[in-house]
PDB file of C-alpha atoms and ligand atoms in Angstrom:
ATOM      1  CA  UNK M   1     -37.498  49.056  50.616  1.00  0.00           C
ATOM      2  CA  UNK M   2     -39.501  46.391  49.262  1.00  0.00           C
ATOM      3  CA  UNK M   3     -42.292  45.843  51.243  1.00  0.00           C
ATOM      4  CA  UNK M   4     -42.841  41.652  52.247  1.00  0.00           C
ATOM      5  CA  UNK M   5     -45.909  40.608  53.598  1.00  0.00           C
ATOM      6  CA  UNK M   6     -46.533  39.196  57.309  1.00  0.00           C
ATOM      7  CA  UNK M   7     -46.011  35.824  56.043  1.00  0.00           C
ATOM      8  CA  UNK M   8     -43.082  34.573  57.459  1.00  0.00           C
ATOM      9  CA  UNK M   9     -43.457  36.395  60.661  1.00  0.00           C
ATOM     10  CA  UNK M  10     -46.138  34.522  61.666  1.00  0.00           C
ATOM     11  CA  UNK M  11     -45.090  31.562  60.251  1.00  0.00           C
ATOM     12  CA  UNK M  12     -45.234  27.989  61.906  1.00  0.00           C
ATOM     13  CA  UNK M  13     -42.460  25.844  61.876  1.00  0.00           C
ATOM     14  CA  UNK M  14     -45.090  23.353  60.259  1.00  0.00           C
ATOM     15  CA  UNK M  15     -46.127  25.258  57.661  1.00  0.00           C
ATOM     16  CA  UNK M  16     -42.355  26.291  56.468  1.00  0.00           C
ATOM     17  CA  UNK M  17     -41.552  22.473  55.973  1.00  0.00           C
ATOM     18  CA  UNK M  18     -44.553  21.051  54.974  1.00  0.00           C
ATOM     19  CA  UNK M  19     -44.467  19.223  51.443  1.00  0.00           C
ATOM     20  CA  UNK M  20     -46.549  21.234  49.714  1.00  0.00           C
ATOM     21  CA  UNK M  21     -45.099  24.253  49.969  1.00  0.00           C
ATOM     22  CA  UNK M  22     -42.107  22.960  49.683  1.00  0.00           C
ATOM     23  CA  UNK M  23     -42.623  21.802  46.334  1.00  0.00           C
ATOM     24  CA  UNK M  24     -44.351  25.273  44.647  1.00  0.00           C
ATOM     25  CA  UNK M  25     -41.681  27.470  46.464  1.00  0.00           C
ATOM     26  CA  UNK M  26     -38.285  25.332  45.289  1.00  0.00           C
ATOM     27  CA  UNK M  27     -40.107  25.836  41.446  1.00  0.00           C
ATOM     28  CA  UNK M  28     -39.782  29.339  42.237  1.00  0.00           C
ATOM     29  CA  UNK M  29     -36.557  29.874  43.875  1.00  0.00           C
ATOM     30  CA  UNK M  30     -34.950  28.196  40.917  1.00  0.00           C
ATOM     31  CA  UNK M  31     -36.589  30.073  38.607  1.00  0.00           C
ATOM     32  CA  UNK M  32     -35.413  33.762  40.308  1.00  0.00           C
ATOM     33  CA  UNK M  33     -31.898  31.785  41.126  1.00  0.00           C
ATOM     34  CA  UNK M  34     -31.722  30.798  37.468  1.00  0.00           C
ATOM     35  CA  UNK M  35     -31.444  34.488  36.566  1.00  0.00           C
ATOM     36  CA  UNK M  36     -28.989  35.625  38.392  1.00  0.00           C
ATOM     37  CA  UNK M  37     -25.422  36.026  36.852  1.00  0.00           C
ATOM     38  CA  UNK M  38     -22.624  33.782  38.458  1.00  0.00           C
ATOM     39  CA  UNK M  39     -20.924  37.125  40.237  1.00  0.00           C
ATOM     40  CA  UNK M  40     -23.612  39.503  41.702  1.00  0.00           C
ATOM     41  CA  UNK M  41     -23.126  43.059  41.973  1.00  0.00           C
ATOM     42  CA  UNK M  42     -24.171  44.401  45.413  1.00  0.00           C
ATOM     43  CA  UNK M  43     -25.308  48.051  45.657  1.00  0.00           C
ATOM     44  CA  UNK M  44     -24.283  50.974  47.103  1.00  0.00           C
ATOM     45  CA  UNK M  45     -26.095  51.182  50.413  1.00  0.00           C
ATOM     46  CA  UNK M  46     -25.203  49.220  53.687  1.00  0.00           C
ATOM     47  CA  UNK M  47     -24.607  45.594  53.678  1.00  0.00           C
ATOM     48  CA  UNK M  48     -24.944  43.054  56.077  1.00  0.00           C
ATOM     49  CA  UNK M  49     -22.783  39.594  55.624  1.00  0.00           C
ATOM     50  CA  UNK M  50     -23.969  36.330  57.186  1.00  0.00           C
ATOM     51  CA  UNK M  51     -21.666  33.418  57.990  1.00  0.00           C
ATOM     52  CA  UNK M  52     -22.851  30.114  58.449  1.00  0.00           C
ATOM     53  CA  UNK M  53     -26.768  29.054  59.502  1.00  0.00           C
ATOM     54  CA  UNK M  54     -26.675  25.554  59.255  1.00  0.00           C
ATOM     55  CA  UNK M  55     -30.076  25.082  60.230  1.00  0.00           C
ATOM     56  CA  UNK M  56     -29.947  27.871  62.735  1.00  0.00           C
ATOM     57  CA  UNK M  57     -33.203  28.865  61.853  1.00  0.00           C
ATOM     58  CA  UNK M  58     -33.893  30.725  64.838  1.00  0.00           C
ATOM     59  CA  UNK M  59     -30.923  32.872  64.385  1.00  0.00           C
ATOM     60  CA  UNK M  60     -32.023  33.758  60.729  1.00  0.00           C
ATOM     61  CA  UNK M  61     -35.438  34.606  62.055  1.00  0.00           C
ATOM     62  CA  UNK M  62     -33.336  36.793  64.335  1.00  0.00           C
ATOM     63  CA  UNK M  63     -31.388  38.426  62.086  1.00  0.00           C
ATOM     64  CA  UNK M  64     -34.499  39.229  59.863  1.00  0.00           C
ATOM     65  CA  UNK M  65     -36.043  40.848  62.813  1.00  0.00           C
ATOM     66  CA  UNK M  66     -33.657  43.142  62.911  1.00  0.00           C
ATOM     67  CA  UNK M  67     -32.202  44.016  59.771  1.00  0.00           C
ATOM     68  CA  UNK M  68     -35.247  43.583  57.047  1.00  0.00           C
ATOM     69  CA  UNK M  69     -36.857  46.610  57.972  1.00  0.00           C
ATOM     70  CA  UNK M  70     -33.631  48.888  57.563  1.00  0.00           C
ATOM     71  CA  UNK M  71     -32.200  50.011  54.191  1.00  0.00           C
ATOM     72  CA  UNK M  72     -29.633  47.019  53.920  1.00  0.00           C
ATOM     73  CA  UNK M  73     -29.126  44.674  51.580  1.00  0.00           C
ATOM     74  CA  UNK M  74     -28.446  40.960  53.305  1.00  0.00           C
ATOM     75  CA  UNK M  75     -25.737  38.958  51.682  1.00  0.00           C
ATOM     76  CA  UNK M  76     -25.580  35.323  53.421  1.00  0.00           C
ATOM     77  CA  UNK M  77     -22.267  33.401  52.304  1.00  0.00           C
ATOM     78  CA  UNK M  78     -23.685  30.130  52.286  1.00  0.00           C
ATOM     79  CA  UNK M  79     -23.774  26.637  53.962  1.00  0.00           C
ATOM     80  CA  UNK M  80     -27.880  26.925  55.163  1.00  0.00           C
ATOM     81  CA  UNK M  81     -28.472  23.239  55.656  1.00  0.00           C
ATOM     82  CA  UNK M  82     -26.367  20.104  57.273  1.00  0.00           C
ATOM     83  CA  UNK M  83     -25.559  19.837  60.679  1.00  0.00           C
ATOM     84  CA  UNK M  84     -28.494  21.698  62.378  1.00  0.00           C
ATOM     85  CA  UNK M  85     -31.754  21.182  63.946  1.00  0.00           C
ATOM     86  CA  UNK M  86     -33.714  23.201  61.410  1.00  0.00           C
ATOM     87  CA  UNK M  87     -32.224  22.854  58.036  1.00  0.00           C
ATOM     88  CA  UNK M  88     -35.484  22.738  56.260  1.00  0.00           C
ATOM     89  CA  UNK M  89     -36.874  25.549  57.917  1.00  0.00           C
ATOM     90  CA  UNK M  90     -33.773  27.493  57.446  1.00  0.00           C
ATOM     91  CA  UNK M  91     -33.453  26.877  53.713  1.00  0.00           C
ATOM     92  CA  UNK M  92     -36.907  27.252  52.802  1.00  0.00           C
ATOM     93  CA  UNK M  93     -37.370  30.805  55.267  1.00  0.00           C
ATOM     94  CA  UNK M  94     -34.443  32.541  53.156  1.00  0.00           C
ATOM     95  CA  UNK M  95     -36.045  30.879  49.572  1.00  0.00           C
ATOM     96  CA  UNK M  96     -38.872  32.971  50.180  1.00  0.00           C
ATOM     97  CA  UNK M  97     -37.558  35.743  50.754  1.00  0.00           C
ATOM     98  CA  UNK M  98     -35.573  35.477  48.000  1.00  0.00           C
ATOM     99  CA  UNK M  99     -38.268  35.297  45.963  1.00  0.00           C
ATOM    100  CA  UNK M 100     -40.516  38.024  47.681  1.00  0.00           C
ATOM    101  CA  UNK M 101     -37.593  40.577  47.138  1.00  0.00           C
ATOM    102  CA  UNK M 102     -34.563  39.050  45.080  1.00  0.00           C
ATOM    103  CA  UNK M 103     -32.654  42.380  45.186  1.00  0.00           C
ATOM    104  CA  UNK M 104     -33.160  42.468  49.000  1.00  0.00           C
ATOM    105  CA  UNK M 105     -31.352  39.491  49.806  1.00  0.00           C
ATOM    106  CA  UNK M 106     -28.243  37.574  48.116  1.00  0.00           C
ATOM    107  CA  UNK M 107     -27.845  33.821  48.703  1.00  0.00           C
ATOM    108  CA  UNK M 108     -24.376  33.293  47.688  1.00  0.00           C
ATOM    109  CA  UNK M 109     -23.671  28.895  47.447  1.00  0.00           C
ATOM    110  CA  UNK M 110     -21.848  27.422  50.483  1.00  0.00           C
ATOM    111  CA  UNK M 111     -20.164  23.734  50.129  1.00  0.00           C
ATOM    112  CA  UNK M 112     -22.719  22.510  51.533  1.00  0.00           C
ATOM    113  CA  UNK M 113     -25.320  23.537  49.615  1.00  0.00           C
ATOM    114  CA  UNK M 114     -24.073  19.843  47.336  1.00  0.00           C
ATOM    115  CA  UNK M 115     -25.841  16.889  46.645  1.00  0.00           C
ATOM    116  CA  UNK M 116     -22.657  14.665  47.774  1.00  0.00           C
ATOM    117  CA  UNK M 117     -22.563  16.515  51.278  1.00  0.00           C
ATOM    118  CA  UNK M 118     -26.235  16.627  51.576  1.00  0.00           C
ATOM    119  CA  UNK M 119     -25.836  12.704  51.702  1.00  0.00           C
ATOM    120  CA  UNK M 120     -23.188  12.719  54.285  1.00  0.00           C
ATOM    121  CA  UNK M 121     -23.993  15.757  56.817  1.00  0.00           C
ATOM    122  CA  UNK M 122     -27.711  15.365  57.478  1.00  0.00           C
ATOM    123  CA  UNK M 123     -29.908  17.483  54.704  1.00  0.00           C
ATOM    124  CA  UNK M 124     -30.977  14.424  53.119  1.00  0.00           C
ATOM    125  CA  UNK M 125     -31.949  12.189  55.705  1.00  0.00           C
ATOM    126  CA  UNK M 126     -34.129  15.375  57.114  1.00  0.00           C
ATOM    127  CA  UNK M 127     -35.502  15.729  53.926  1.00  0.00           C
ATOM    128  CA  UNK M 128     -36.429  12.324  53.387  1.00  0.00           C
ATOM    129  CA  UNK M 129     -38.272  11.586  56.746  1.00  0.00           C
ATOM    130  CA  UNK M 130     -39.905  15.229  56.761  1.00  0.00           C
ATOM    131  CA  UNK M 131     -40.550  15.919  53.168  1.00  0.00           C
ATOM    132  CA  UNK M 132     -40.384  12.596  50.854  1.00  0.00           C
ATOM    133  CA  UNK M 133     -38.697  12.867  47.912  1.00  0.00           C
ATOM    134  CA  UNK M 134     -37.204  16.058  47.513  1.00  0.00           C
ATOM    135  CA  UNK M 135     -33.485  15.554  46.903  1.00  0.00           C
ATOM    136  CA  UNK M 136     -33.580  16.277  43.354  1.00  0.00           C
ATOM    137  CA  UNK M 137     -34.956  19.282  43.761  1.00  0.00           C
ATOM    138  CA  UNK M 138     -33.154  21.276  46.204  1.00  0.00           C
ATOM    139  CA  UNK M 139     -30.322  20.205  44.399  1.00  0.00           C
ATOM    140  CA  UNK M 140     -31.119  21.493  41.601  1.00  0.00           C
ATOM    141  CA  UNK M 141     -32.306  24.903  42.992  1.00  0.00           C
ATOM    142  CA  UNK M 142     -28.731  24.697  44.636  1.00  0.00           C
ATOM    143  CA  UNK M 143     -27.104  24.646  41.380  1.00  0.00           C
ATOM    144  CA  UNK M 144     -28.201  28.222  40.841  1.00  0.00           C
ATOM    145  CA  UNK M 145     -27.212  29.731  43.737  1.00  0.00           C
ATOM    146  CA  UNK M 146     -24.455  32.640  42.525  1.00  0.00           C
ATOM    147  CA  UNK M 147     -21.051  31.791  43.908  1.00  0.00           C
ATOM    148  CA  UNK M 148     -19.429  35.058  44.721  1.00  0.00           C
ATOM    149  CA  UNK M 149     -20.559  38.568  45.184  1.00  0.00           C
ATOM    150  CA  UNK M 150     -18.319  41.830  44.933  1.00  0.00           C
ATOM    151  CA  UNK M 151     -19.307  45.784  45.986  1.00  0.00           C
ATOM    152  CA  UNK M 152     -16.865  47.794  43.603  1.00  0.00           C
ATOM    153  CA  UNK M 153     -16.819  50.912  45.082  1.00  0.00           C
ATOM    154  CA  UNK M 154     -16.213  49.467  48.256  1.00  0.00           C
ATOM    155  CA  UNK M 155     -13.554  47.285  47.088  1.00  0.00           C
ATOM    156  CA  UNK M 156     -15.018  44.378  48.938  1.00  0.00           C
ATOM    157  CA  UNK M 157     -15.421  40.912  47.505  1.00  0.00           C
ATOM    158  CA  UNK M 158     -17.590  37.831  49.355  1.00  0.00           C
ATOM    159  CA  UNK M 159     -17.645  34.249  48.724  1.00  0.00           C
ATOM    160  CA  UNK M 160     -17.831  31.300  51.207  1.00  0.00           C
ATOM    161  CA  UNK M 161     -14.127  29.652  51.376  1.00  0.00           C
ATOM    162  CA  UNK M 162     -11.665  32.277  49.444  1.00  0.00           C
ATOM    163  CA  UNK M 163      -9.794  33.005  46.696  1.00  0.00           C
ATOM    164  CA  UNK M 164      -8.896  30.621  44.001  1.00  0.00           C
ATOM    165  CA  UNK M 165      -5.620  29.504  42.328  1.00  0.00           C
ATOM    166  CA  UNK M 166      -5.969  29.732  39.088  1.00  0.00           C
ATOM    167  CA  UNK M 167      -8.327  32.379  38.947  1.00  0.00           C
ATOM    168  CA  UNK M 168      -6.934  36.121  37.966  1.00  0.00           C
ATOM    169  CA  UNK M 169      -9.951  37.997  37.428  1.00  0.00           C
ATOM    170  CA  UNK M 170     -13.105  38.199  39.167  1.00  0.00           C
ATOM    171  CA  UNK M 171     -15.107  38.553  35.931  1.00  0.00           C
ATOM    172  CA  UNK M 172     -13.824  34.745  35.610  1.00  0.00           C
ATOM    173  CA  UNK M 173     -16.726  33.784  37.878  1.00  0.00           C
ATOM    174  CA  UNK M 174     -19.064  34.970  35.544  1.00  0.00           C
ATOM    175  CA  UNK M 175     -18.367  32.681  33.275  1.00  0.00           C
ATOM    176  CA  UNK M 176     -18.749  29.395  35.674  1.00  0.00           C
ATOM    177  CA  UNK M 177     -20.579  26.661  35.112  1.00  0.00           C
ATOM    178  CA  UNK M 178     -23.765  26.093  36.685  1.00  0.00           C
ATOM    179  CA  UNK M 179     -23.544  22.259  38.147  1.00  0.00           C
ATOM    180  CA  UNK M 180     -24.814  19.814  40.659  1.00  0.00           C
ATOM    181  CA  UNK M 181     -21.780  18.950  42.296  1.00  0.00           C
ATOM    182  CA  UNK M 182     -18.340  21.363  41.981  1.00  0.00           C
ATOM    183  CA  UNK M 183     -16.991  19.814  39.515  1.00  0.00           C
ATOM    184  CA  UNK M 184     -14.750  22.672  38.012  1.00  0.00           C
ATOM    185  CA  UNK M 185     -11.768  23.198  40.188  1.00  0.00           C
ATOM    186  CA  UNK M 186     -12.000  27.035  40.561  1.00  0.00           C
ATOM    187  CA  UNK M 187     -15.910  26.461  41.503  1.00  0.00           C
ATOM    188  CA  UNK M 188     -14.316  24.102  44.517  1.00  0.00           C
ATOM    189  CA  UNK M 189     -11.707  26.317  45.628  1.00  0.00           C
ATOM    190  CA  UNK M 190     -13.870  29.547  45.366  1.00  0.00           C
ATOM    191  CA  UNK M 191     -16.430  27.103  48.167  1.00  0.00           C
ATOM    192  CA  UNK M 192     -14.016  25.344  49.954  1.00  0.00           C
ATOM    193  CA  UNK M 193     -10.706  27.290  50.341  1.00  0.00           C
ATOM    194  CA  UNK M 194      -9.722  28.831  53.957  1.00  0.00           C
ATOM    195  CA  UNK M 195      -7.251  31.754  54.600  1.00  0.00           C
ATOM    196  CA  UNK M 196      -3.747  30.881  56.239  1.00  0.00           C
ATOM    197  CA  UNK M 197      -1.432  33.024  58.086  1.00  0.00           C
ATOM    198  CA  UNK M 198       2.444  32.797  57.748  1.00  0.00           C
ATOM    199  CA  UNK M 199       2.302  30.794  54.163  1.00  0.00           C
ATOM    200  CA  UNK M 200       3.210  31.894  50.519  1.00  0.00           C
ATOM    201  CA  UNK M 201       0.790  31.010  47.688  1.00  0.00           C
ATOM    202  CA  UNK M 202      -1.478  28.297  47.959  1.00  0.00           C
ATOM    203  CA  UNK M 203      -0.622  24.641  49.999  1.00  0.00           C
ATOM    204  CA  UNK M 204      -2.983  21.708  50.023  1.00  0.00           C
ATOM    205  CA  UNK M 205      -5.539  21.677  52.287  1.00  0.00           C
ATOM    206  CA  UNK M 206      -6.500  19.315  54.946  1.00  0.00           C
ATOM    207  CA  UNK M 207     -10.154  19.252  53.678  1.00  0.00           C
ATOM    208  CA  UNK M 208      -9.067  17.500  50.624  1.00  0.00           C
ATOM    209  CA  UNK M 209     -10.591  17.236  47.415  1.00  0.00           C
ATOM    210  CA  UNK M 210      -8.336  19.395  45.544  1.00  0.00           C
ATOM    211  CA  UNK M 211      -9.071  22.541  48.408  1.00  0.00           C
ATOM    212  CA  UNK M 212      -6.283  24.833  49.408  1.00  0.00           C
ATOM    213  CA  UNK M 213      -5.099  27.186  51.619  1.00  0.00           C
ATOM    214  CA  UNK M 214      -3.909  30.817  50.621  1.00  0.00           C
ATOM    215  CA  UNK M 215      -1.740  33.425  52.295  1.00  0.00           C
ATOM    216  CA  UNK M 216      -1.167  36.572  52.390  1.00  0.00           C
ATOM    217  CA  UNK M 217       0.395  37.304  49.082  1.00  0.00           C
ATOM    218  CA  UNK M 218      -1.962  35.681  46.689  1.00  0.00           C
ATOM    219  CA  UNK M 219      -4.412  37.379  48.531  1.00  0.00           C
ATOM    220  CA  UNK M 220      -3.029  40.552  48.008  1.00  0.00           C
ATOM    221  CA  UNK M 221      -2.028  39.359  44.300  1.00  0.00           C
ATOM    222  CA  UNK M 222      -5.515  39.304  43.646  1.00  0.00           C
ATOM    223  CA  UNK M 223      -6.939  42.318  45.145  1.00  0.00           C
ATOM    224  CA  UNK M 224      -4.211  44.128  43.049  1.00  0.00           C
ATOM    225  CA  UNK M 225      -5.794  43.037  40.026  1.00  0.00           C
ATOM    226  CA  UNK M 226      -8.928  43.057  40.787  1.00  0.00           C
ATOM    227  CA  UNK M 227      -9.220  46.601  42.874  1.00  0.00           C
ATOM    228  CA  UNK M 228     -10.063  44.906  46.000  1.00  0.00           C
ATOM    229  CA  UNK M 229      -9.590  45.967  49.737  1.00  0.00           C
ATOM    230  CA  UNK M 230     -11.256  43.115  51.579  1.00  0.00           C
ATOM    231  CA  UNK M 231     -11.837  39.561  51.399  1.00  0.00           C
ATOM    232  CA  UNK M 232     -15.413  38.328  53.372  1.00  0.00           C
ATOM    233  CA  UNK M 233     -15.774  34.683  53.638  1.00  0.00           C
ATOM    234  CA  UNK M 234     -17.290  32.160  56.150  1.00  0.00           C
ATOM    235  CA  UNK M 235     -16.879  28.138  55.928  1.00  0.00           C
ATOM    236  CA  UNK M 236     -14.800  28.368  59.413  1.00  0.00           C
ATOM    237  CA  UNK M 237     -15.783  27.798  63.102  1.00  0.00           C
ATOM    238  CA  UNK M 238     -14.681  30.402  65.800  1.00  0.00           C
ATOM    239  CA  UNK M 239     -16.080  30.744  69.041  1.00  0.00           C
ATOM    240  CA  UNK M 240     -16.433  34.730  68.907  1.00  0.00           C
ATOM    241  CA  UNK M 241     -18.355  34.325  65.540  1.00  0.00           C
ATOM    242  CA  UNK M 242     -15.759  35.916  62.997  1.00  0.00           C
ATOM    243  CA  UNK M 243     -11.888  36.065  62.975  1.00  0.00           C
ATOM    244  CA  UNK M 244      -9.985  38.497  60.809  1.00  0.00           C
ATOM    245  CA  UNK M 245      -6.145  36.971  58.717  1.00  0.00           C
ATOM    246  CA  UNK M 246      -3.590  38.902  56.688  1.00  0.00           C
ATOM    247  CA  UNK M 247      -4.315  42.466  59.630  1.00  0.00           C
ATOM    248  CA  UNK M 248      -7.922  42.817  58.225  1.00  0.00           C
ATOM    249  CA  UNK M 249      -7.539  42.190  54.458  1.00  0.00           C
ATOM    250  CA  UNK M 250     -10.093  38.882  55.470  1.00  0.00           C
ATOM    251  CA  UNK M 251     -12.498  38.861  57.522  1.00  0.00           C
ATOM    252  CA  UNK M 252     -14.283  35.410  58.157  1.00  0.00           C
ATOM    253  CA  UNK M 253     -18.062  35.018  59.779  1.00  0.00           C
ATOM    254  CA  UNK M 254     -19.834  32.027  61.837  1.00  0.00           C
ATOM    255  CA  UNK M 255     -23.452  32.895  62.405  1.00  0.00           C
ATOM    256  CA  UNK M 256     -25.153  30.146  64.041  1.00  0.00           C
ATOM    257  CA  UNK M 257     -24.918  30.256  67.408  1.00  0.00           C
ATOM    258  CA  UNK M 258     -23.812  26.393  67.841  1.00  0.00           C
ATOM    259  CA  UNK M 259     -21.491  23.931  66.183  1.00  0.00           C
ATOM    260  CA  UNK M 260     -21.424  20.954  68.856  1.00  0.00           C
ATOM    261  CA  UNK M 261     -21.260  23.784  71.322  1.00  0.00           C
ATOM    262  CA  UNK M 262     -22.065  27.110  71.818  1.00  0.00           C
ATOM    263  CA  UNK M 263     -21.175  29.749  69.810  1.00  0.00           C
ATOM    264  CA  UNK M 264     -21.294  33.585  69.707  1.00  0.00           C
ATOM    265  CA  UNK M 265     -22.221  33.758  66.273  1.00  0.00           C
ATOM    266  CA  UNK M 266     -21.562  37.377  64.847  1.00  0.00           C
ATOM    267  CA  UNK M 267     -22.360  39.162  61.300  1.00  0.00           C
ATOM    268  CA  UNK M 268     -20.761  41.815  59.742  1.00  0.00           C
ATOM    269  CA  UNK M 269     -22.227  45.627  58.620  1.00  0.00           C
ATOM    270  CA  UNK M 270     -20.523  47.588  56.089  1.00  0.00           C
ATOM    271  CA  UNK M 271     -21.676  50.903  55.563  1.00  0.00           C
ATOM    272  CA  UNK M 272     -21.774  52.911  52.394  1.00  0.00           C
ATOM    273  CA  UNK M 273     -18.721  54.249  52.970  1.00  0.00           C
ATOM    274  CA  UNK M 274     -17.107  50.850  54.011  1.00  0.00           C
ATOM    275  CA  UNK M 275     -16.925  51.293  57.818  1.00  0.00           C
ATOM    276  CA  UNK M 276     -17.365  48.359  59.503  1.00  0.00           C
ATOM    277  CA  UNK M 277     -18.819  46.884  62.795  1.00  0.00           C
ATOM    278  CA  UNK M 278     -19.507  43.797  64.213  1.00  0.00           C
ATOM    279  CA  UNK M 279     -22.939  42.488  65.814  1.00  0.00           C
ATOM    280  CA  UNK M 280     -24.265  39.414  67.451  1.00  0.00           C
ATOM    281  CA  UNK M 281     -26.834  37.187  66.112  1.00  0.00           C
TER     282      UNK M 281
HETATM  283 MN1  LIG E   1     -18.510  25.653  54.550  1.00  0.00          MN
END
């Protein structure tokens, strides 16, 4: 394990969003970010998949507590800031520890982790009365966040909204652009996309922007190819904290433990020899 120092245990929710540090740790972050690949390759030891935070930064703190001391690697599927009451403390906690111990903990790119939804869902407007003028800069660390993470011998593959159509094989994502906004339509689909029972292929989705829904068949299209067993995603709401489609082929994760209301936000452990359980945040 890679030992971290007591830093962000004892860490005050002033210090975490305070402007300077803000400012040295987002040079940083992009700097790791900006080296790795597109598609990360998780390990073979025990993983632990995060849904949604969204400014949950006590539930992060939470999970840390009781997961960074045990041989896991953390994978957290995206969508850190917007919506909830500690989006800069959220963002900035897992940052750090992504630059403390890079291999420890994968920060995969939710949708809205986007200039264009910053502006509309509430990252912005915290940034700007907490911080100042930061915009530019968290988007730009956002740009390198990977999009999509797969364990091979476990047959599992992770990304925040789901499969794309259009896009064969997974090695594809290696070779996506890095970009502000998601401007290339497999980089949207991979981010906004949501599983749907009882359809064939892909139909429009009510999200708009060019998203989609996919069934069962494309989903099992693709794992064909690409030597998959399970699809982990988030980008959904459900009150139990995760929901699985298509009899367990996808399994979707909430992790924050409100949305409006309260929620029983759950993540997901998958042990090295892919069984699985659920646990509460
Ligand atoms: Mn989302």
């Amino acid at each position: 394990m890679t030992p971290v120092n007591d830093f962000f245990w004892a860490m005050h929710q002033a210090e975490v969003s305070s402007p300077e540090w803000t400012e040295d740790l987002l040079v940083r972050v992009t700097k790791v970010l900006s080296h790795e690949p597109r598609l990360i390759h998780l390990p073979e030891g025990p993983l632990v998949f995060v849904g949604d935070t969204h400014g949950d930064w006590e539930a992060t703190k939470s999970l840390l507590a009781q997961y960074w001391d045990s041989p896991t690697t953390l994978v957290f599927l995206g969508d850190y800031v917007d919506r909830g009451p500690h989006q800069i403390e959220n963002i900035n906690l897992l940052f750090e520890l992504k630059c403390q111990a890079p291999e420890r903990i994968i920060l995969l790119r939710g949708n809205h982790e986007v200039k264009s939804v910053n502006q509309r869902y509430g990252f912005y407007s915290e940034v700007t009365d907490k911080l100042g003028d930061f915009t530019e800069a968290y988007a730009a660390s956002f740009q390198e966040l990977p999009l999509a993470a797969v364990s091979s011998h476990r047959g599992v593959f992770a990304v925040h909204g789901g499969i794309a159509e259009g896009l064969e094989r997974l090695e594809e994502i290696e070779e996506l652009p890095r970009e502000v906004e998601l401007e290339h339509p497999i980089t949207f689909q991979l981010l906004w996309n949501d599983p749907k029972e009882n359809i064939q292929g892909f139909r429009p989705n009510f999200r708009g922007g060019g998203s989609r829904v996919f069934g069962r068949d494309v989903t099992e299209r693709f794992f064909e190819e690409n030597d998959l067993t399970l699809l982990v995603r988030a980008h959904e709401v459900f009150e139990q904290g995760y929901r699985e489609f298509f009899d367990g082929l996808v399994i979707s994760l909430f992790s924050c433990r409100h949305y409006g209301r309260p929620i029983q936000g759950k993540v997901l452990l998958i042990g090295s020899d892919g069984d699985r359980q659920y646990f509460s945040v």
